[in-house]
Amino acid sequence: MLSVKFIDHELPNCFMNASGPKCTDLDQLMTLASNKYVSCVVSKSCTVEHRDGNPLPRYWEDDALTINSTGLANKGYKYYGEISEKVTSTNKPFIVSVAGLCQNDNLEMLNHLNNIPAVSAIELNLSCPNIAGKPQVGYDLDATRDLLRKVFDIKESVASLVEMIPIKEITKPLGLKLPPYFDPNQIIQTADLISEFPISYVTCINSLGNGLVIDPNSIGPVIKPKCGLGGIGGDVIKPFALSNVYQFRQALPDKIDVIGCGGISKGRDAFEHILVGATAVQLGSVFMKEGPSCFKRISEELTMELQKMGFKNLDECRGKFTPII
Ligand code: SIN
């Protein structure tokens, strides 16, 4: 009932983890890979070098929202290539998320990971809000265009970078993790640009960047980095996630999947993401708060929601959202 086709795989259900919480090291990734209700495993966004991330405290939650400024704490891209065979030994696709601190870092990581057989796909994160002094590339059309041109002309682009052999065209499915957009025109322009390239999927949305939560018991913020500014996730962001999934689904060609991410904490939320056109969904804040059991709970709730609404499977429900005329 929940099966989907995604990145050339037939997946038994539509749930994967969002690149973010609890997907940084092999233990965490194997916990995801061995969970029957996780159909595809996504790594923490990696950088060229290992990073400890931003100073603590850098995460806070309440019932409605989460705020994080993790700062891309990760083990460095080579680690994710090295462990890819173990992660896929459970026969689940493994997507490595990359978030280079500059364009050449992204090209270096893509070139390397593209050559590793057990890496199933690469998710290029254009939307991390938490690195001081590094704007979110996904908000800059020219920078996004320039990066994608170089990615898909990688032989030429990396010719001047050292230690980059063997170089071959990008052959793995490539996804883009996008920031939330708030104006329909931004979405049209971004979708038009993405459509020029052989992108497999977009993930909508990353956290809402640079939110500020003030500690209820003090006069300061709840997290330390960037004076308290961080990415907002959790239930409060669902309307923005649904809006972005819906608009990107309308604006992109069918061959580019839209993956829904944001504000999914129960089966009904996943149902709504599918209704507006998501192929599959990623769980972030709820996984951070509840742990691995959220995948089973939300799968079962989604199955019940589909039955209640009279749909036999996800294909029947996908895109059936109908505006009031
Ligand atoms: C972080 O590591 O700061 C979060 C990553 C992201 O939002 O893309």
Coordinates of C-alpha atoms in Angstrom, one line a residue, residues 9-266:
H9 CA 14.4 1.5 -6.8
E10 CA 11.1 -0.1 -5.9
L11 CA 10.8 0.9 -2.2
P12 CA 8.4 -1.0 0.1
N13 CA 7.3 2.3 1.8
C14 CA 7.6 6.0 1.3
F15 CA 9.7 6.9 4.5
M16 CA 13.3 7.9 4.7
N17 CA 15.1 9.9 7.3
A18 CA 15.9 13.6 6.6
S19 CA 19.6 14.4 6.3
G20 CA 20.0 16.0 9.8
P21 CA 19.4 14.1 13.0
K22 CA 21.0 10.9 14.0
C23 CA 22.6 10.0 10.6
T24 CA 26.2 11.0 11.1
D25 CA 28.1 7.8 12.0
L26 CA 27.9 4.1 11.0
D27 CA 26.0 3.1 14.1
Q28 CA 23.3 5.7 13.5
L29 CA 23.1 4.9 9.8
M30 CA 22.9 1.1 10.6
T31 CA 20.1 1.8 13.1
L32 CA 18.2 3.4 10.2
A33 CA 19.2 0.7 7.7
S34 CA 17.9 -2.1 9.9
N35 CA 14.6 -0.4 10.6
K36 CA 11.9 -2.2 8.6
Y37 CA 10.0 1.0 8.2
V38 CA 12.8 3.1 6.7
S39 CA 13.0 2.4 3.0
C40 CA 16.0 4.5 2.1
V41 CA 18.8 5.9 4.3
V42 CA 20.2 9.4 4.0
S43 CA 23.5 10.6 5.5
K44 CA 24.2 13.8 7.4
S45 CA 25.3 16.4 5.0
C46 CA 29.1 16.1 4.6
T47 CA 31.9 18.4 3.9
V48 CA 35.4 17.8 2.7
E49 CA 36.9 17.6 6.1
H50 CA 35.4 16.2 9.3
R51 CA 33.6 18.9 11.3
D52 CA 32.7 19.0 15.0
G53 CA 30.1 21.6 14.2
N54 CA 28.9 24.7 16.0
P55 CA 29.3 25.2 19.8
L56 CA 26.7 23.8 22.2
P57 CA 23.9 24.3 23.0
R58 CA 22.9 24.1 19.3
Y59 CA 19.6 22.3 19.5
W60 CA 16.3 23.0 21.3
E61 CA 12.8 21.7 21.0
D62 CA 9.3 22.2 22.4
D63 CA 6.0 20.7 21.3
A64 CA 5.6 22.9 18.3
L65 CA 9.1 23.4 16.9
T66 CA 12.8 22.5 16.9
I67 CA 15.6 24.9 16.3
N68 CA 19.1 23.7 15.4
S69 CA 22.4 25.2 14.4
T70 CA 24.4 22.0 14.2
G71 CA 26.9 23.5 11.8
L72 CA 27.3 20.5 9.6
A73 CA 28.9 18.3 12.2
N74 CA 30.0 15.3 10.1
K75 CA 32.8 12.8 9.5
G76 CA 34.0 14.1 6.1
Y77 CA 32.9 12.7 2.7
K78 CA 35.4 9.9 2.4
Y79 CA 33.9 8.3 5.5
Y80 CA 30.5 8.0 3.9
G81 CA 32.0 6.4 0.8
E82 CA 33.9 4.0 2.9
I83 CA 30.9 2.8 5.0
S84 CA 28.5 2.7 2.0
E85 CA 28.8 -1.0 1.5
K86 CA 27.9 -1.7 5.1
V87 CA 24.9 0.6 5.0
T88 CA 23.6 -1.0 1.7
S89 CA 24.2 -4.6 3.0
T90 CA 20.6 -4.4 4.2
N91 CA 19.5 -3.9 0.6
K92 CA 18.3 -0.3 1.1
P93 CA 19.5 2.6 -1.1
F94 CA 22.0 4.9 0.6
I95 CA 21.9 8.6 -0.3
V96 CA 24.9 10.6 0.7
S97 CA 24.1 14.3 1.3
V98 CA 26.9 16.8 0.5
A99 CA 27.1 20.4 1.6
G100 CA 30.4 21.8 0.4
L101 CA 31.6 25.0 2.0
C102 CA 32.5 26.3 -1.5
Q103 CA 31.9 25.2 -5.1
N104 CA 35.1 23.3 -5.5
D105 CA 34.4 21.3 -2.3
N106 CA 31.0 20.2 -3.8
L107 CA 32.7 19.2 -7.1
E108 CA 35.4 17.3 -5.3
M109 CA 32.9 15.4 -3.2
L110 CA 30.5 14.7 -6.1
N111 CA 33.3 13.4 -8.2
H112 CA 34.5 11.0 -5.5
L113 CA 31.1 9.7 -4.4
N114 CA 29.9 9.3 -8.0
N115 CA 32.6 6.6 -8.3
I116 CA 31.6 4.6 -5.3
P117 CA 29.3 1.7 -6.3
A118 CA 27.4 1.4 -3.0
V119 CA 26.4 5.0 -3.0
S120 CA 23.0 4.9 -4.5
A121 CA 22.4 8.7 -5.0
I122 CA 23.8 12.0 -3.9
E123 CA 21.7 14.8 -2.4
L124 CA 23.3 18.2 -2.9
N125 CA 22.3 20.4 0.0
L126 CA 21.9 23.9 -1.2
S127 CA 20.2 25.1 1.9
C128 CA 22.1 24.8 5.2
P129 CA 21.4 28.0 7.1
N130 CA 23.8 27.5 9.9
I131 CA 27.3 28.3 8.7
A132 CA 28.2 31.9 9.6
G133 CA 29.3 33.8 6.5
K134 CA 28.0 31.2 4.0
P135 CA 24.8 32.2 2.4
Q136 CA 22.3 29.5 1.4
V137 CA 23.1 28.8 -2.3
G138 CA 19.5 27.9 -3.0
Y139 CA 18.5 31.5 -2.6
D140 CA 21.0 32.6 -5.3
L141 CA 19.9 31.7 -8.8
D142 CA 23.2 32.6 -10.4
A143 CA 25.2 30.6 -7.9
T144 CA 22.9 27.6 -8.3
R145 CA 23.1 27.8 -12.1
D146 CA 26.9 28.1 -12.0
L147 CA 27.2 25.2 -9.6
L148 CA 24.9 22.9 -11.6
R149 CA 26.6 23.7 -14.9
K150 CA 29.9 22.7 -13.4
V151 CA 28.5 19.6 -11.8
F152 CA 27.1 18.4 -15.1
D153 CA 30.3 19.4 -16.9
I154 CA 32.4 17.9 -14.2
K155 CA 35.3 16.7 -16.4
E156 CA 36.0 20.2 -17.5
S157 CA 35.2 21.7 -14.0
V158 CA 37.6 19.6 -12.0
A159 CA 40.4 19.5 -14.6
S160 CA 42.3 22.0 -12.5
L161 CA 41.7 20.4 -9.2
V162 CA 44.5 18.1 -8.0
E163 CA 44.0 14.4 -7.1
M164 CA 40.7 14.1 -8.9
I165 CA 41.1 11.0 -10.9
P166 CA 39.3 9.1 -12.2
I167 CA 36.8 11.7 -13.4
K168 CA 33.7 10.6 -15.2
E169 CA 30.3 12.3 -15.8
I170 CA 27.9 12.2 -12.9
T171 CA 26.0 9.0 -13.3
K172 CA 24.3 8.6 -10.0
P173 CA 20.9 10.1 -9.4
L174 CA 21.4 13.6 -8.1
G175 CA 18.9 15.3 -5.8
L176 CA 18.8 18.8 -4.5
K177 CA 17.8 19.8 -0.9
L178 CA 16.1 23.1 -1.3
P179 CA 15.4 25.9 1.2
P180 CA 11.8 27.0 1.8
Y181 CA 10.7 29.7 -0.7
F182 CA 8.1 32.2 0.2
D183 CA 7.2 33.8 -3.1
P184 CA 5.7 31.8 -6.0
N185 CA 8.0 33.6 -8.4
Q186 CA 11.1 32.3 -6.6
I187 CA 9.7 28.8 -7.1
I188 CA 9.0 29.3 -10.8
Q189 CA 12.4 30.6 -11.4
T190 CA 14.1 27.9 -9.4
A191 CA 12.1 25.1 -11.0
D192 CA 12.8 26.5 -14.5
L193 CA 16.5 26.5 -13.7
I194 CA 16.5 22.9 -12.2
S195 CA 14.5 21.7 -15.3
E196 CA 17.5 22.5 -17.5
F197 CA 19.6 19.8 -15.7
P198 CA 19.3 16.0 -15.3
I199 CA 18.3 16.3 -11.7
S200 CA 16.5 13.2 -10.3
Y201 CA 14.7 14.8 -7.4
V202 CA 14.3 17.8 -5.1
T203 CA 13.7 17.7 -1.4
C204 CA 11.3 20.4 -0.1
I205 CA 12.1 21.8 2.4
N206 CA 15.1 22.3 4.6
S207 CA 14.5 24.1 7.9
L208 CA 13.3 27.7 7.9
G209 CA 16.6 29.4 8.3
N210 CA 17.6 32.0 10.9
G211 CA 14.7 31.7 13.3
L212 CA 15.2 33.0 16.8
V213 CA 13.7 31.4 20.0
I214 CA 14.2 33.2 23.3
D215 CA 14.6 31.1 26.4
P216 CA 11.4 31.3 28.4
N217 CA 13.4 31.6 31.6
S218 CA 16.1 34.1 30.5
I219 CA 16.6 37.1 28.3
G220 CA 18.8 35.2 25.8
P221 CA 18.4 32.7 23.0
V222 CA 17.9 28.9 23.5
I223 CA 20.9 28.1 21.3
K224 CA 24.4 29.6 21.2
P225 CA 25.6 29.8 17.6
K226 CA 25.0 32.9 15.5
C227 CA 23.5 34.9 18.4
G228 CA 20.7 32.3 18.7
L229 CA 19.7 32.1 15.0
G230 CA 19.0 28.7 13.7
G231 CA 16.9 26.5 11.4
I232 CA 13.3 25.9 12.5
G233 CA 11.7 22.5 12.0
G234 CA 8.8 20.6 13.5
D235 CA 5.0 21.0 13.2
V236 CA 5.1 24.8 12.7
I237 CA 6.8 24.5 9.3
K238 CA 4.3 22.1 7.7
P239 CA 2.3 24.8 5.9
F240 CA 5.5 26.1 4.2
A241 CA 6.6 22.6 3.4
L242 CA 3.3 21.7 1.8
S243 CA 3.2 24.9 -0.2
N244 CA 6.7 24.3 -1.5
V245 CA 6.0 20.6 -2.4
Y246 CA 2.8 21.6 -4.1
Q247 CA 4.3 24.5 -6.1
F248 CA 7.4 22.6 -7.1
R249 CA 5.3 19.6 -8.2
Q250 CA 3.3 21.9 -10.4
A251 CA 6.3 23.6 -11.9
L252 CA 8.7 20.7 -12.5
P253 CA 8.6 18.1 -15.2
D254 CA 7.2 14.7 -14.0
K255 CA 10.5 13.0 -14.3
I256 CA 11.9 15.0 -11.4
D257 CA 10.5 13.7 -8.1
V258 CA 9.6 16.0 -5.2
I259 CA 10.4 14.6 -1.8
G260 CA 8.3 16.1 1.0
C261 CA 10.1 17.1 4.2
G262 CA 8.9 19.4 7.0
G263 CA 6.3 19.2 9.8
I264 CA 5.6 15.5 9.5
S265 CA 4.9 14.1 12.9
K266 CA 1.9 11.9 12.3

